[in-house]
mmCIF file of C-alpha atoms and ligand atoms in Angstrom:
data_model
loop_
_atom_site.group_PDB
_atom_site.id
_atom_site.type_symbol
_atom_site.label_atom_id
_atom_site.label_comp_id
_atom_site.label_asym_id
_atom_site.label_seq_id
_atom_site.Cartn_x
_atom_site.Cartn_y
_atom_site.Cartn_z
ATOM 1 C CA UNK T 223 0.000 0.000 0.000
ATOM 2 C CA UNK T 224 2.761 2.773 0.611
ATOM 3 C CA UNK T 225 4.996 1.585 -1.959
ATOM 4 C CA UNK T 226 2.212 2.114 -4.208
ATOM 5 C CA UNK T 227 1.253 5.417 -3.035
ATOM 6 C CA UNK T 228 4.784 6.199 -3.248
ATOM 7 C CA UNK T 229 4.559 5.206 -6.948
ATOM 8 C CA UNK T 230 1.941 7.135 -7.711
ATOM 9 C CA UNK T 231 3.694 10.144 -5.952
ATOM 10 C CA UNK T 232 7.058 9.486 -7.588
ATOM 11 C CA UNK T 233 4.831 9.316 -11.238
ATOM 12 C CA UNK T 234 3.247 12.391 -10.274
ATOM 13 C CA UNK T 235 5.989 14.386 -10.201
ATOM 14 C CA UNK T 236 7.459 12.901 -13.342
ATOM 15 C CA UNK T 237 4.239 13.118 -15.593
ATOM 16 C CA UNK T 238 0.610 13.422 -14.383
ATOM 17 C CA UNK T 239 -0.183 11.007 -17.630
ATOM 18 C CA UNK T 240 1.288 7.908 -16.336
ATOM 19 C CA UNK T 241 -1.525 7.783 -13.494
ATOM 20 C CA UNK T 242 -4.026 8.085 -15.918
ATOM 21 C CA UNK T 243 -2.503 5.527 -18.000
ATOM 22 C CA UNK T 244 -0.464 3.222 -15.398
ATOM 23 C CA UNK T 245 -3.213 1.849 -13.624
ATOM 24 C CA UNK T 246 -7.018 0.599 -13.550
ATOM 25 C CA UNK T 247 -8.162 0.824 -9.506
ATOM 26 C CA UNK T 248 -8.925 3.463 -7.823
ATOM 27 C CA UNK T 249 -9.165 6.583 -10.025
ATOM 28 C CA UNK T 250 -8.441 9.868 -8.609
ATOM 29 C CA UNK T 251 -11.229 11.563 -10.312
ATOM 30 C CA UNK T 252 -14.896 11.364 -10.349
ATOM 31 C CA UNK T 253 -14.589 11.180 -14.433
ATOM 32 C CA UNK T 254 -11.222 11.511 -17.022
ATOM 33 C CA UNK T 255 -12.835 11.892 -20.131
ATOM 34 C CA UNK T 256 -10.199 11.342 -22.713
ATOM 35 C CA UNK T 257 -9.551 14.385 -24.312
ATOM 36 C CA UNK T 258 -8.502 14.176 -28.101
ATOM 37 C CA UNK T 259 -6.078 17.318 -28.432
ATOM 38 C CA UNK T 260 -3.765 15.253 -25.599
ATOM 39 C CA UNK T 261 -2.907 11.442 -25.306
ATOM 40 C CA UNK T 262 -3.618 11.391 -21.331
ATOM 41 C CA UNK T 263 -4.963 14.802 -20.558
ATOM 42 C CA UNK T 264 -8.812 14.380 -19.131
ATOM 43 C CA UNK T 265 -11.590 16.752 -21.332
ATOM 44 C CA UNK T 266 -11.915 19.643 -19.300
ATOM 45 C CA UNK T 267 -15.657 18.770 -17.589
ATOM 46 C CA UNK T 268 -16.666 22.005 -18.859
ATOM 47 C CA UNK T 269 -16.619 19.948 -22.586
ATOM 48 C CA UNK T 270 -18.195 16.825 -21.396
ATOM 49 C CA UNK T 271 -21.528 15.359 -22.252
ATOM 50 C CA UNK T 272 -23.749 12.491 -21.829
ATOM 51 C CA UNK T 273 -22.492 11.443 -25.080
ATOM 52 C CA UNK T 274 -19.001 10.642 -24.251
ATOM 53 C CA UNK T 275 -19.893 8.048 -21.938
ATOM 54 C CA UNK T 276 -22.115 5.656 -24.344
ATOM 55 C CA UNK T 277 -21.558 3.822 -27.795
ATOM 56 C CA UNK T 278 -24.623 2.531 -30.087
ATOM 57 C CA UNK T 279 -24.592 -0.304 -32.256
ATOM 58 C CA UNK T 280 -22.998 -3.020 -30.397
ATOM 59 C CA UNK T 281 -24.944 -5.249 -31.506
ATOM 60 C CA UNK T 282 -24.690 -3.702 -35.699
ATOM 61 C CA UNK T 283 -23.755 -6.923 -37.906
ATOM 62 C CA UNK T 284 -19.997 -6.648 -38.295
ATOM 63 C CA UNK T 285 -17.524 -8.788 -41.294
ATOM 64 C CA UNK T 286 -16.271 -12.326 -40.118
ATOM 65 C CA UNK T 287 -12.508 -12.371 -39.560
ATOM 66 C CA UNK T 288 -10.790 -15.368 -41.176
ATOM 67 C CA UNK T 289 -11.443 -17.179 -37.949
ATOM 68 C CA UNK T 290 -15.049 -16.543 -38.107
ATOM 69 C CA UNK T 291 -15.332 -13.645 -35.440
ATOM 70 C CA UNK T 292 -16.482 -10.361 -35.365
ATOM 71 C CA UNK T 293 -15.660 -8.291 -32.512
ATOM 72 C CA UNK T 294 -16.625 -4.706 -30.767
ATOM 73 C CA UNK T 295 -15.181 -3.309 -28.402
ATOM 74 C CA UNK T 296 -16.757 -1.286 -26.175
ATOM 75 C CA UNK T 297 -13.617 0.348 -24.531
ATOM 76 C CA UNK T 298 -11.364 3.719 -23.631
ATOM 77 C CA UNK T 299 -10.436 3.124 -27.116
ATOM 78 C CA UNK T 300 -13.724 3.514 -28.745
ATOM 79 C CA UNK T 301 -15.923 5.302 -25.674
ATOM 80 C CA UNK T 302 -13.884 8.404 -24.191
ATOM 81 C CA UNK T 303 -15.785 8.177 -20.863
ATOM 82 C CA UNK T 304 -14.303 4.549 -19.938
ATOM 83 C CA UNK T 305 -11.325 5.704 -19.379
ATOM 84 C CA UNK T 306 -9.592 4.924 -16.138
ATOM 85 C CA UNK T 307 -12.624 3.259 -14.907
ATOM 86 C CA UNK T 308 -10.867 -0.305 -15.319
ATOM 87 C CA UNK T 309 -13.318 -2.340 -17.368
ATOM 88 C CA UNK T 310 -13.601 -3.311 -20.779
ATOM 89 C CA UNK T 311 -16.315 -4.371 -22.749
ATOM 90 C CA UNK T 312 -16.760 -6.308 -26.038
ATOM 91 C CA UNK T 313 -19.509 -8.260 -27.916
ATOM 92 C CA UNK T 314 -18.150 -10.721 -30.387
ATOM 93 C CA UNK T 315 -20.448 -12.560 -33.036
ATOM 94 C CA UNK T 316 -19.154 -15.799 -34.211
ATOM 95 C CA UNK T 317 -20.002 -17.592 -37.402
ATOM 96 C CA UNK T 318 -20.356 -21.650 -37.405
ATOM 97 C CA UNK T 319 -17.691 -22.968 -36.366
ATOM 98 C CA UNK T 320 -15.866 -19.650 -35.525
ATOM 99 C CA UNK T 321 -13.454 -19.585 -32.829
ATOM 100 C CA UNK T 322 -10.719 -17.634 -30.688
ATOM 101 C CA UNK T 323 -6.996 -18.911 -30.777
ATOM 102 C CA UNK T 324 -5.903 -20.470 -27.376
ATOM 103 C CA UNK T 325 -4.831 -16.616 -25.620
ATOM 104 C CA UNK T 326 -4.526 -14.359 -22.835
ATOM 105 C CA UNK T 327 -5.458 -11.502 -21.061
ATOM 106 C CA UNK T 328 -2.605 -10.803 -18.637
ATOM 107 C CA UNK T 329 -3.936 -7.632 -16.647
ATOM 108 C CA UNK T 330 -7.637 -9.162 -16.353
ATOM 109 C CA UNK T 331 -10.171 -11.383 -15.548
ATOM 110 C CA UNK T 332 -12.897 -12.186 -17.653
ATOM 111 C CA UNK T 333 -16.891 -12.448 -17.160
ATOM 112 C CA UNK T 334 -17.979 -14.341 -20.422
ATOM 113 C CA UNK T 335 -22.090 -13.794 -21.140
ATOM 114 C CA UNK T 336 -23.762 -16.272 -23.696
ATOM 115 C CA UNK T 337 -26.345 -14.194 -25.293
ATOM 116 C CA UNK T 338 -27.317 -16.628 -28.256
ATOM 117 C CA UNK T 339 -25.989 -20.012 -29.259
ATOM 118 C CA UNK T 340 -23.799 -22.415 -27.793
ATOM 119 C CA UNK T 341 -20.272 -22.090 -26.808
ATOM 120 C CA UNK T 342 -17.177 -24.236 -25.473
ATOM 121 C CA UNK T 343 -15.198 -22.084 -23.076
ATOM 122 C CA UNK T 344 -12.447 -23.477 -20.955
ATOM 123 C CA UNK T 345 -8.820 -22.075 -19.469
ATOM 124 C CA UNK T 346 -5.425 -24.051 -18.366
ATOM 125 C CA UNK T 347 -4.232 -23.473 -15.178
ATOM 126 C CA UNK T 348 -0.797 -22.589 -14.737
ATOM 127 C CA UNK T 349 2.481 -25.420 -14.285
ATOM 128 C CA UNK T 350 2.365 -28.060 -12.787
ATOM 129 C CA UNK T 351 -1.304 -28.481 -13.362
ATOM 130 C CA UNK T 352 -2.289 -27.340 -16.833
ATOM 131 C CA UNK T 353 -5.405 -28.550 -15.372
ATOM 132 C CA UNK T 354 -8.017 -27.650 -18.496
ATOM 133 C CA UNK T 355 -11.965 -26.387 -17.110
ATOM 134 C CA UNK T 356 -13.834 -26.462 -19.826
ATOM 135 C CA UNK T 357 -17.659 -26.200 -20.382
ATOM 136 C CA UNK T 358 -20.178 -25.689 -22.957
ATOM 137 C CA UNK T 359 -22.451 -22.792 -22.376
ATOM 138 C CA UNK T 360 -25.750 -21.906 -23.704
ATOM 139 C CA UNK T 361 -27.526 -18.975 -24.056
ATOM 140 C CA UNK T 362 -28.331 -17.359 -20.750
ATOM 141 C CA UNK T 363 -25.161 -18.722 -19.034
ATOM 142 C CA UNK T 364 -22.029 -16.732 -17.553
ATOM 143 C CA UNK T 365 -18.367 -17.986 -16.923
ATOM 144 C CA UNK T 366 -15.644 -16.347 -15.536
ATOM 145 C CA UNK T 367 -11.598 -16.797 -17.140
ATOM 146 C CA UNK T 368 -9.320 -16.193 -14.284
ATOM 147 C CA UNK T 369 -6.240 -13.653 -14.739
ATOM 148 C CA UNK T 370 -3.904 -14.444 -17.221
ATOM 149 C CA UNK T 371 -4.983 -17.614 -17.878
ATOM 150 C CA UNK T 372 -4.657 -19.541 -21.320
ATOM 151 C CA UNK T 373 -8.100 -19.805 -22.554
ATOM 152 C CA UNK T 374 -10.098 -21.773 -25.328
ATOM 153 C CA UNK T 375 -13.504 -19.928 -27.044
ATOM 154 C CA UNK T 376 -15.338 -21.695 -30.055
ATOM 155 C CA UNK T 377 -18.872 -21.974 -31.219
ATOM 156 C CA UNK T 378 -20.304 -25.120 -30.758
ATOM 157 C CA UNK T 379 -23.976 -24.633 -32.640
ATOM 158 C CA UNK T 380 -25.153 -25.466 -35.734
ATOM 159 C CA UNK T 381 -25.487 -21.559 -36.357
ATOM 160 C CA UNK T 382 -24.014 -17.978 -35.490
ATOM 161 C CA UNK T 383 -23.381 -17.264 -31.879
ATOM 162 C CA UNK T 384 -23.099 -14.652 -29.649
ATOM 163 C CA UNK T 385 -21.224 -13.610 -27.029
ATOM 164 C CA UNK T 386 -20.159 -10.624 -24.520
ATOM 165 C CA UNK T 387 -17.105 -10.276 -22.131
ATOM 166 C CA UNK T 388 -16.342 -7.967 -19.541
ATOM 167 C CA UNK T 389 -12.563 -7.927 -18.525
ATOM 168 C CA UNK T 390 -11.534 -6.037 -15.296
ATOM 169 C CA UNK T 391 -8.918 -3.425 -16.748
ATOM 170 C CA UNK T 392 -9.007 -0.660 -19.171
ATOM 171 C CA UNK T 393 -6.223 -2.287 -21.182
ATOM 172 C CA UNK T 394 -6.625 -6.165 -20.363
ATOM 173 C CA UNK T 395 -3.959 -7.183 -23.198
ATOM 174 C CA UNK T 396 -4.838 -10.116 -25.662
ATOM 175 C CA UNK T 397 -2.226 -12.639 -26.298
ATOM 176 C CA UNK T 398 -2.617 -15.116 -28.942
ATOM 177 C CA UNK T 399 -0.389 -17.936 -28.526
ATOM 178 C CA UNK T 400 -0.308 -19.228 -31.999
ATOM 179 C CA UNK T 401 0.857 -15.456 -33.035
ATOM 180 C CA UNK T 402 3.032 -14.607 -30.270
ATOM 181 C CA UNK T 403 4.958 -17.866 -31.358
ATOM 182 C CA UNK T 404 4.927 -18.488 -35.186
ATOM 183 C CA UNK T 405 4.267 -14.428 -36.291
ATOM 184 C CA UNK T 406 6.562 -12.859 -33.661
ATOM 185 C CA UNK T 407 8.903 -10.070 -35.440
ATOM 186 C CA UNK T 408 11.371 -10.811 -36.337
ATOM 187 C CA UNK T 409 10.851 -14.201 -36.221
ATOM 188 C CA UNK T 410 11.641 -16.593 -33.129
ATOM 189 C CA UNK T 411 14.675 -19.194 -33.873
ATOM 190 C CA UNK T 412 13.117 -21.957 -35.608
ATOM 191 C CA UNK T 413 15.778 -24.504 -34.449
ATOM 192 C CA UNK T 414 14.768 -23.460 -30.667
ATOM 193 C CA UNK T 415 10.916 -23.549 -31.315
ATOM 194 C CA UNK T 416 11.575 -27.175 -32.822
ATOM 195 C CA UNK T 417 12.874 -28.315 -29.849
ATOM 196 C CA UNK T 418 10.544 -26.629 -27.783
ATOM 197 C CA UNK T 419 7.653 -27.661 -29.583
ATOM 198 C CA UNK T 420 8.999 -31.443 -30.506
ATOM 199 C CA UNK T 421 8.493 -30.331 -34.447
ATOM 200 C CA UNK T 422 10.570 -30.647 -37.238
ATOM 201 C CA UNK T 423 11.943 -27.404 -37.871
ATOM 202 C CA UNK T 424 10.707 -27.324 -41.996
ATOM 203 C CA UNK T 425 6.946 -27.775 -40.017
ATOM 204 C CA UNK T 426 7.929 -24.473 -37.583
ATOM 205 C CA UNK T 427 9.174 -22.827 -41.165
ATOM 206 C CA UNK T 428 6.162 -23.466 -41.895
ATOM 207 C CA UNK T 429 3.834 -22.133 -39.252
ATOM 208 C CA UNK T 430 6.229 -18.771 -39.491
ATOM 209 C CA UNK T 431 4.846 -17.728 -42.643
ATOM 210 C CA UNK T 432 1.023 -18.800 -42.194
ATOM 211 C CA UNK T 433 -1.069 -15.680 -41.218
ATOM 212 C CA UNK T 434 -2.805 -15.195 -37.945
ATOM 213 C CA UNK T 435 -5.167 -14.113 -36.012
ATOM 214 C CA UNK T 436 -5.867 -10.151 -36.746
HETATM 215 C C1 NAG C 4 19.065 -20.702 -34.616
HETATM 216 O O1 NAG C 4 19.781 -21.376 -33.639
HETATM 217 C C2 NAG C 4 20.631 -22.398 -34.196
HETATM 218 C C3 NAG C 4 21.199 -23.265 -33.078
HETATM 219 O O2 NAG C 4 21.699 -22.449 -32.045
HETATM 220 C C4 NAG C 4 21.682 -21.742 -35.039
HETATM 221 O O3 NAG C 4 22.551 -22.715 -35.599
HETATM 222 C C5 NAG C 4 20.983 -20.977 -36.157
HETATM 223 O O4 NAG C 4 21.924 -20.260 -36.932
HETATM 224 C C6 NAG C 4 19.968 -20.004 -35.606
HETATM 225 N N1 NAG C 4 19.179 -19.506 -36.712
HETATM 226 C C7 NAG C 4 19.064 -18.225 -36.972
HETATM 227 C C8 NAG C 4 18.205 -17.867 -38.139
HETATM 228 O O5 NAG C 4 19.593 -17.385 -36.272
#
């Protein structure tokens, strides 16, 4: 608790912005609406309205990826009002058969909300364990994916489903582990990743040039 009240004090004096940016609990203002002259710099209240709190068309039909997915995020990124209030939002359509990449969100937890279809959600828990929860979830039904966690999502019906997710940080970072393997740039030694995956290394070649999830 000091230290981190010393850290806020010792970023204060260096640059007011890193508060703003550096952390999701706790704000130290009522509102920080994100003002668009200044990366950082709350909208001077006087400027604020209703508006800059809400986003419509969540729910507006949205392109497939090549994985079948269509995601919105309801964010600080898109919504200038979220920001430093620590949550994230997102509704995310999938097509038959669409699916998420194994991946993680390192600064968050994650409420997962089935509003139509059926989905198979699980995570891995960490070494030793890699104990794998999984469930399938239908439409009215809630999971949550603990911090950090390595986590499965795929549509299991015959049709489209839908989704939301709530994460517990502004910025909960998404980490695709097929991506942050094979597409890392520049590209990860292929002779290690051979080994470390038990793959022949022309097979890891060839995973480093596929493309992935965008
Ligand atoms: C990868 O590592 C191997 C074994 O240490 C080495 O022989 C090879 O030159 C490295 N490849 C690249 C592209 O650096």
């Amino acid at each position: 608790m000091a230290s981190s009240a010393i850290l806020c004090i010792t970023l204060a004096l260096i640059n007011s912005i890193c508060i703003s940016l550096a952390f999701d609990t706790r704000p130290l203002l009522d509102i920080c609406v994100t003002d668009p002259t200044g990366i950082g710099k709350c909208k001077d209240p006087k400027f604020v309205t209703a508006n800059d709190f809400s986003m419509t068309g969540l729910d507006r039909p949205r392109p497939f990826n090549s994985y079948g997915v269509a995601p919105v995020f309801a964010s600080a990124a898109t919504i200038p009002g979220f920001n430093t209030m620590g949550q994230t939002f997102i509704r995310v359509e999938f097509a038959p058969n669409g699916f998420l990449p194994p991946h993680t969100h390192p600064r968050a937890s994650e409420i997962i909300y089935v509003l139509e279809g059926t989905m198979e959600v699980g995570f891995v828990t960490s070494y030793p364990d890699y104990k794998y929860y999984s469930k399938v979830l239908n439409k009215g039904d809630v999971t949550i994916i603990p911090f950090g966690l390595i986590h499965t999502v795929r549509n299991v019906a015959r049709g489209k489903s839908v989704i939301t997710a709530s994460f517990n940080s502004q910025n909960p970072g998404f980490i695709f582990v097929p991506d942050s393997v094979f597409a890392a740039k520049p590209a990860i030694n292929s002779t290690y990743l051979a080994g470390a995956f038990k793959l022949y290394e022309k097979t890891v070649k060839d995973l480093q040039t596929k493309m992935w999830f965008i």
